[in-house]
Short mmCIF file of C-alpha atoms in Angstrom, two decimals:
data_model
loop_
_atom_site.label_atom_id
_atom_site.label_comp_id
_atom_site.label_asym_id
_atom_site.label_seq_id
_atom_site.Cartn_x
_atom_site.Cartn_y
_atom_site.Cartn_z
CA GLU A 1 5.31 5.37 2.14
CA PHE A 2 6.96 4.14 5.29
CA LEU A 3 5.93 2.00 8.22
CA ARG A 4 7.27 1.98 11.76
CA LEU A 5 7.44 -1.35 13.59
CA ALA A 6 7.65 -0.60 17.29
CA PRO A 7 6.35 -1.94 20.61
CA GLN A 8 5.51 1.34 22.31
CA SER A 9 1.99 2.48 23.08
CA PRO A 10 0.79 3.25 19.55
CA LEU A 11 -1.47 6.20 20.30
CA VAL A 12 1.04 7.94 22.56
CA ARG A 13 3.84 7.42 20.06
CA LEU A 14 1.66 8.60 17.17
CA VAL A 15 1.08 11.94 18.90
CA GLN A 16 4.81 12.28 19.66
CA LEU A 17 5.88 11.55 16.08
CA GLN A 18 3.15 13.70 14.55
CA ARG A 19 4.58 16.83 16.20
CA TRP A 20 7.74 16.60 14.12
CA LEU A 21 6.34 15.67 10.71
CA PRO A 22 4.68 17.91 8.13
CA TYR A 23 2.29 15.17 6.98
CA GLU A 24 -0.37 13.16 8.76
CA LEU A 25 0.47 9.76 10.22
CA MET A 26 -2.00 6.93 10.73
CA ILE A 27 -2.01 3.62 12.53
CA LEU A 28 -2.40 0.79 10.01
CA ALA A 29 -2.46 -2.09 12.48
CA ILE A 30 -1.89 -2.96 16.10
CA ILE A 31 -0.53 -6.48 16.38
CA PRO A 32 -0.41 -8.04 19.85
CA GLU A 33 2.94 -9.67 20.60
CA SER A 34 3.13 -13.41 21.14
CA PRO A 35 5.96 -15.96 21.42
CA TRP A 36 5.71 -16.64 17.67
CA LEU A 37 5.18 -13.03 16.52
CA ASN A 38 7.00 -10.14 18.15
CA GLU A 39 8.82 -6.95 17.19
CA ASP A 40 12.25 -8.58 16.95
CA LYS A 41 10.99 -11.33 14.63
CA LEU A 42 9.19 -8.81 12.41
CA HIS A 43 12.35 -6.67 12.19
CA ARG A 44 14.45 -9.67 11.18
CA TYR A 45 11.92 -11.01 8.69
CA TYR A 46 11.45 -7.67 6.91
CA LYS A 47 15.06 -6.47 7.21
CA GLY A 48 15.29 -6.13 3.42
CA LEU A 49 12.67 -3.37 3.61
CA ARG A 50 14.35 -1.47 6.46
CA VAL A 51 15.05 2.18 5.75
CA ARG A 52 16.50 3.16 9.13
CA GLY A 53 15.92 2.12 12.73
CA GLU A 54 12.30 1.05 13.11
CA TRP A 55 11.20 2.49 9.74
CA PHE A 56 10.43 0.16 6.82
CA ARG A 57 9.29 0.65 3.23
CA LEU A 58 5.60 -0.21 3.05
CA GLU A 59 5.55 -2.48 0.02
CA GLY A 60 5.38 -6.06 -1.20
CA GLU A 61 5.20 -8.78 1.40
CA LEU A 62 5.02 -6.35 4.33
CA MET A 63 2.02 -4.60 2.77
CA ARG A 64 0.31 -7.96 2.20
CA PHE A 65 0.99 -8.99 5.82
CA LEU A 66 -0.62 -5.81 7.17
CA GLN A 67 -3.64 -6.25 4.93
CA SER A 68 -4.12 -9.74 6.36
CA VAL A 69 -4.19 -8.74 10.05
#
């Protein structure tokens, strides 16, 4: 499973991405940005799980983080 970390409007982007994929996508979490937690910081922190671009492997510490929000 993969996760996309991105700042765009989640519902609009979900519809756009869904058109091109043969499987159903779902929103796992919407995390408001703040000075201490934003997209850039999440990308850097989870860089070891990056697959490509804004796509990350949904496992380990990243999975636990999403379960906690």
